[in-house]
Amino acid sequence: MDAVNAEQTPALTHLRQDGSAQMVDVSGKAETTREATATATVRTTTEVMQLLGTGGLPKGDALAVARVAGIMAAKRTPDLIPLCHPLPLSKVTVDFELGAAAVTISSTVKTRGVTGVEMEALTAASVAALSVYDMIKAVDKHAVLTDIKVLAKSGGKSGDWAL
């Protein structure tokens, strides 16, 4: 990497000088209202989508189970992602958009704190997608989880961002 690119590349804050991992010190950061939205998609068959939409799956109402799983996962993010800070979450929503052969899960997480909630939103969407997969695998062993991403974030020093 040349000197120009080295200056443009931000330092990795989770690494110490010797390359070992560390939890970032956020004690000097300003407390602001922070929000992030993430999505994940479960691709399946049209037949499974019909069952999903009507609650007719063998395991029951997959969307209700996945919503609760996503909310619970957001609250447990620092237990799952080693260097995440525990945050007092003020709001977690998990919603579903049913398509012909896929369900898109959207999670929005909000807090008032010193660090963002992107990881909590990603964790909620991912675990909700895993839960949908678990609920449909008996009728579709070929379902695929895909397109896990942050759509938007707001608050903090870096400001608002959206895809």
PDB file of C-alpha atoms in Angstrom:
ATOM      1  CA  MET A   1       0.000   0.000   0.000  1.00  0.00           C
ATOM      2  CA  ASP A   2       1.398   3.388  -0.916  1.00  0.00           C
ATOM      3  CA  ALA A   3       1.596   6.405   1.421  1.00  0.00           C
ATOM      4  CA  VAL A   4      -1.517   8.086  -0.064  1.00  0.00           C
ATOM      5  CA  ASN A   5      -3.729   5.000   0.469  1.00  0.00           C
ATOM      6  CA  ALA A   6      -2.271   4.424   3.938  1.00  0.00           C
ATOM      7  CA  GLU A   7      -3.391   7.914   4.963  1.00  0.00           C
ATOM      8  CA  GLN A   8      -6.943   7.297   3.662  1.00  0.00           C
ATOM      9  CA  THR A   9      -7.367   3.912   5.365  1.00  0.00           C
ATOM     10  CA  PRO A  10      -8.777   4.300   8.891  1.00  0.00           C
ATOM     11  CA  ALA A  11      -6.944   2.565  11.710  1.00  0.00           C
ATOM     12  CA  LEU A  12      -8.473  -0.676  12.947  1.00  0.00           C
ATOM     13  CA  THR A  13      -9.660   0.330  16.404  1.00  0.00           C
ATOM     14  CA  HIS A  14     -10.102  -3.232  17.675  1.00  0.00           C
ATOM     15  CA  LEU A  15      -6.391  -3.974  17.336  1.00  0.00           C
ATOM     16  CA  ARG A  16      -3.582  -2.931  19.640  1.00  0.00           C
ATOM     17  CA  GLN A  17      -0.118  -1.987  18.367  1.00  0.00           C
ATOM     18  CA  ASP A  18       1.019  -5.616  18.633  1.00  0.00           C
ATOM     19  CA  GLY A  19      -1.958  -6.837  16.562  1.00  0.00           C
ATOM     20  CA  SER A  20      -3.874  -8.425  19.435  1.00  0.00           C
ATOM     21  CA  ALA A  21      -7.588  -7.763  19.909  1.00  0.00           C
ATOM     22  CA  GLN A  22      -8.996  -5.181  22.277  1.00  0.00           C
ATOM     23  CA  MET A  23     -12.351  -3.742  23.185  1.00  0.00           C
ATOM     24  CA  VAL A  24     -12.427  -0.125  22.021  1.00  0.00           C
ATOM     25  CA  ASP A  25     -12.457   2.537  24.751  1.00  0.00           C
ATOM     26  CA  VAL A  26     -15.638   4.547  24.134  1.00  0.00           C
ATOM     27  CA  SER A  27     -15.588   6.430  27.452  1.00  0.00           C
ATOM     28  CA  GLY A  28     -14.706   9.741  25.770  1.00  0.00           C
ATOM     29  CA  LYS A  29     -17.499   9.607  23.207  1.00  0.00           C
ATOM     30  CA  ALA A  30     -20.623  11.749  23.434  1.00  0.00           C
ATOM     31  CA  GLU A  31     -23.910  10.061  24.278  1.00  0.00           C
ATOM     32  CA  THR A  32     -26.378  10.445  21.399  1.00  0.00           C
ATOM     33  CA  THR A  33     -29.508   8.742  20.135  1.00  0.00           C
ATOM     34  CA  ARG A  34     -28.388   6.019  17.749  1.00  0.00           C
ATOM     35  CA  GLU A  35     -30.398   3.821  15.417  1.00  0.00           C
ATOM     36  CA  ALA A  36     -29.568   1.179  12.826  1.00  0.00           C
ATOM     37  CA  THR A  37     -31.589  -0.918  10.402  1.00  0.00           C
ATOM     38  CA  ALA A  38     -30.396  -4.207   8.926  1.00  0.00           C
ATOM     39  CA  THR A  39     -31.963  -6.861   6.732  1.00  0.00           C
ATOM     40  CA  ALA A  40     -31.602 -10.533   5.892  1.00  0.00           C
ATOM     41  CA  THR A  41     -33.425 -12.631   3.309  1.00  0.00           C
ATOM     42  CA  VAL A  42     -34.538 -16.260   3.372  1.00  0.00           C
ATOM     43  CA  ARG A  43     -35.088 -17.659  -0.116  1.00  0.00           C
ATOM     44  CA  THR A  44     -37.421 -20.646  -0.369  1.00  0.00           C
ATOM     45  CA  THR A  45     -40.205 -21.980  -2.605  1.00  0.00           C
ATOM     46  CA  THR A  46     -43.562 -20.423  -3.447  1.00  0.00           C
ATOM     47  CA  GLU A  47     -45.263 -23.346  -1.711  1.00  0.00           C
ATOM     48  CA  VAL A  48     -43.343 -22.691   1.519  1.00  0.00           C
ATOM     49  CA  MET A  49     -44.106 -18.977   1.267  1.00  0.00           C
ATOM     50  CA  GLN A  50     -47.821 -19.808   1.129  1.00  0.00           C
ATOM     51  CA  LEU A  51     -47.461 -21.930   4.273  1.00  0.00           C
ATOM     52  CA  LEU A  52     -45.405 -19.195   5.944  1.00  0.00           C
ATOM     53  CA  GLY A  53     -47.984 -16.528   5.152  1.00  0.00           C
ATOM     54  CA  THR A  54     -50.902 -18.569   6.476  1.00  0.00           C
ATOM     55  CA  GLY A  55     -49.178 -19.998   9.551  1.00  0.00           C
ATOM     56  CA  GLY A  56     -49.558 -23.480   8.057  1.00  0.00           C
ATOM     57  CA  LEU A  57     -46.037 -24.762   8.668  1.00  0.00           C
ATOM     58  CA  PRO A  58     -45.650 -28.007  10.648  1.00  0.00           C
ATOM     59  CA  LYS A  59     -43.828 -26.121  13.444  1.00  0.00           C
ATOM     60  CA  GLY A  60     -46.434 -23.339  13.646  1.00  0.00           C
ATOM     61  CA  ASP A  61     -46.252 -19.566  13.228  1.00  0.00           C
ATOM     62  CA  ALA A  62     -42.681 -19.062  12.032  1.00  0.00           C
ATOM     63  CA  LEU A  63     -42.923 -15.278  11.814  1.00  0.00           C
ATOM     64  CA  ALA A  64     -44.061 -14.856  15.419  1.00  0.00           C
ATOM     65  CA  VAL A  65     -41.240 -17.112  16.617  1.00  0.00           C
ATOM     66  CA  ALA A  66     -38.672 -15.355  14.403  1.00  0.00           C
ATOM     67  CA  ARG A  67     -39.750 -11.903  15.622  1.00  0.00           C
ATOM     68  CA  VAL A  68     -39.197 -12.864  19.263  1.00  0.00           C
ATOM     69  CA  ALA A  69     -35.912 -14.624  18.392  1.00  0.00           C
ATOM     70  CA  GLY A  70     -34.643 -11.490  16.635  1.00  0.00           C
ATOM     71  CA  ILE A  71     -35.542  -9.219  19.544  1.00  0.00           C
ATOM     72  CA  MET A  72     -33.909 -11.580  22.031  1.00  0.00           C
ATOM     73  CA  ALA A  73     -30.796 -11.800  19.839  1.00  0.00           C
ATOM     74  CA  ALA A  74     -30.390  -8.011  19.657  1.00  0.00           C
ATOM     75  CA  LYS A  75     -30.382  -7.896  23.457  1.00  0.00           C
ATOM     76  CA  ARG A  76     -27.712 -10.633  23.611  1.00  0.00           C
ATOM     77  CA  THR A  77     -25.365  -9.290  20.914  1.00  0.00           C
ATOM     78  CA  PRO A  78     -22.392  -8.652  23.265  1.00  0.00           C
ATOM     79  CA  ASP A  79     -22.674 -12.292  24.403  1.00  0.00           C
ATOM     80  CA  LEU A  80     -22.339 -13.444  20.778  1.00  0.00           C
ATOM     81  CA  ILE A  81     -19.906 -10.923  19.252  1.00  0.00           C
ATOM     82  CA  PRO A  82     -16.805 -10.816  21.480  1.00  0.00           C
ATOM     83  CA  LEU A  83     -15.796  -7.136  21.191  1.00  0.00           C
ATOM     84  CA  CYS A  84     -19.265  -5.540  21.229  1.00  0.00           C
ATOM     85  CA  HIS A  85     -20.152  -3.250  24.100  1.00  0.00           C
ATOM     86  CA  PRO A  86     -23.267  -4.053  26.149  1.00  0.00           C
ATOM     87  CA  LEU A  87     -25.830  -1.355  25.372  1.00  0.00           C
ATOM     88  CA  PRO A  88     -29.131  -0.322  26.941  1.00  0.00           C
ATOM     89  CA  LEU A  89     -31.440  -0.889  23.983  1.00  0.00           C
ATOM     90  CA  SER A  90     -34.506   1.328  23.976  1.00  0.00           C
ATOM     91  CA  LYS A  91     -36.248  -0.197  20.956  1.00  0.00           C
ATOM     92  CA  VAL A  92     -35.979  -3.314  18.773  1.00  0.00           C
ATOM     93  CA  THR A  93     -38.365  -4.056  15.923  1.00  0.00           C
ATOM     94  CA  VAL A  94     -38.355  -7.063  13.608  1.00  0.00           C
ATOM     95  CA  ASP A  95     -40.607  -6.976  10.545  1.00  0.00           C
ATOM     96  CA  PHE A  96     -41.172  -9.233   7.541  1.00  0.00           C
ATOM     97  CA  GLU A  97     -41.849  -8.619   3.871  1.00  0.00           C
ATOM     98  CA  LEU A  98     -43.241 -11.705   2.174  1.00  0.00           C
ATOM     99  CA  GLY A  99     -42.407 -12.127  -1.501  1.00  0.00           C
ATOM    100  CA  ALA A 100     -43.262 -14.855  -3.986  1.00  0.00           C
ATOM    101  CA  ALA A 101     -40.274 -17.035  -3.054  1.00  0.00           C
ATOM    102  CA  ALA A 102     -38.517 -15.159  -0.251  1.00  0.00           C
ATOM    103  CA  VAL A 103     -39.077 -13.398   3.028  1.00  0.00           C
ATOM    104  CA  THR A 104     -37.036 -10.301   3.845  1.00  0.00           C
ATOM    105  CA  ILE A 105     -36.482  -9.604   7.518  1.00  0.00           C
ATOM    106  CA  SER A 106     -35.881  -6.030   8.629  1.00  0.00           C
ATOM    107  CA  SER A 107     -34.664  -5.106  12.099  1.00  0.00           C
ATOM    108  CA  THR A 108     -34.348  -1.639  13.576  1.00  0.00           C
ATOM    109  CA  VAL A 109     -32.543  -1.085  16.872  1.00  0.00           C
ATOM    110  CA  LYS A 110     -32.358   2.147  18.862  1.00  0.00           C
ATOM    111  CA  THR A 111     -30.403   3.294  21.911  1.00  0.00           C
ATOM    112  CA  ARG A 112     -29.143   6.387  23.628  1.00  0.00           C
ATOM    113  CA  GLY A 113     -25.468   5.716  24.159  1.00  0.00           C
ATOM    114  CA  VAL A 114     -21.847   6.197  23.155  1.00  0.00           C
ATOM    115  CA  THR A 115     -21.592   3.590  20.398  1.00  0.00           C
ATOM    116  CA  GLY A 116     -23.755   2.458  17.511  1.00  0.00           C
ATOM    117  CA  VAL A 117     -26.224  -0.394  17.225  1.00  0.00           C
ATOM    118  CA  GLU A 118     -25.352  -1.780  13.790  1.00  0.00           C
ATOM    119  CA  MET A 119     -24.209  -5.094  15.261  1.00  0.00           C
ATOM    120  CA  GLU A 120     -27.429  -5.419  17.265  1.00  0.00           C
ATOM    121  CA  ALA A 121     -29.527  -4.779  14.145  1.00  0.00           C
ATOM    122  CA  LEU A 122     -27.467  -7.281  12.119  1.00  0.00           C
ATOM    123  CA  THR A 123     -27.715  -9.868  14.891  1.00  0.00           C
ATOM    124  CA  ALA A 124     -31.487  -9.436  15.171  1.00  0.00           C
ATOM    125  CA  ALA A 125     -32.020  -9.798  11.417  1.00  0.00           C
ATOM    126  CA  SER A 126     -29.625 -12.762  11.187  1.00  0.00           C
ATOM    127  CA  VAL A 127     -31.107 -14.709  14.100  1.00  0.00           C
ATOM    128  CA  ALA A 128     -34.645 -14.016  12.895  1.00  0.00           C
ATOM    129  CA  ALA A 129     -33.591 -15.423   9.493  1.00  0.00           C
ATOM    130  CA  LEU A 130     -32.038 -18.462  11.178  1.00  0.00           C
ATOM    131  CA  SER A 131     -35.267 -18.964  13.091  1.00  0.00           C
ATOM    132  CA  VAL A 132     -37.334 -18.817   9.881  1.00  0.00           C
ATOM    133  CA  TYR A 133     -34.949 -21.357   8.356  1.00  0.00           C
ATOM    134  CA  ASP A 134     -35.361 -23.626  11.380  1.00  0.00           C
ATOM    135  CA  MET A 135     -39.147 -23.396  11.092  1.00  0.00           C
ATOM    136  CA  ILE A 136     -39.220 -24.206   7.338  1.00  0.00           C
ATOM    137  CA  LYS A 137     -36.386 -26.738   6.982  1.00  0.00           C
ATOM    138  CA  ALA A 138     -38.799 -29.667   7.364  1.00  0.00           C
ATOM    139  CA  VAL A 139     -40.564 -28.596   4.152  1.00  0.00           C
ATOM    140  CA  ASP A 140     -37.600 -27.029   2.301  1.00  0.00           C
ATOM    141  CA  LYS A 141     -34.126 -28.395   2.913  1.00  0.00           C
ATOM    142  CA  HIS A 142     -32.761 -26.082   0.204  1.00  0.00           C
ATOM    143  CA  ALA A 143     -33.770 -22.721   1.712  1.00  0.00           C
ATOM    144  CA  VAL A 144     -30.978 -20.136   1.613  1.00  0.00           C
ATOM    145  CA  LEU A 145     -30.121 -17.229   3.911  1.00  0.00           C
ATOM    146  CA  THR A 146     -28.710 -14.300   1.967  1.00  0.00           C
ATOM    147  CA  ASP A 147     -28.244 -10.536   1.699  1.00  0.00           C
ATOM    148  CA  ILE A 148     -27.487  -9.804   5.357  1.00  0.00           C
ATOM    149  CA  LYS A 149     -26.582  -6.119   5.486  1.00  0.00           C
ATOM    150  CA  VAL A 150     -26.913  -2.786   7.254  1.00  0.00           C
ATOM    151  CA  LEU A 151     -29.332  -0.513   5.403  1.00  0.00           C
ATOM    152  CA  ALA A 152     -28.983   2.635   7.493  1.00  0.00           C
ATOM    153  CA  LYS A 153     -27.594   4.092  10.695  1.00  0.00           C
ATOM    154  CA  SER A 154     -27.937   7.407  12.466  1.00  0.00           C
ATOM    155  CA  GLY A 155     -26.442   9.203  15.437  1.00  0.00           C
ATOM    156  CA  GLY A 156     -22.902   9.549  16.634  1.00  0.00           C
ATOM    157  CA  LYS A 157     -19.930  11.510  15.366  1.00  0.00           C
ATOM    158  CA  SER A 158     -19.962  10.003  11.866  1.00  0.00           C
ATOM    159  CA  GLY A 159     -23.587  11.051  11.346  1.00  0.00           C
ATOM    160  CA  ASP A 160     -26.269   9.438   9.263  1.00  0.00           C
ATOM    161  CA  TRP A 161     -25.587   6.797   6.621  1.00  0.00           C
ATOM    162  CA  ALA A 162     -27.826   4.787   4.288  1.00  0.00           C
ATOM    163  CA  LEU A 163     -27.376   2.389   1.380  1.00  0.00           C
TER     164      LEU A 163
END
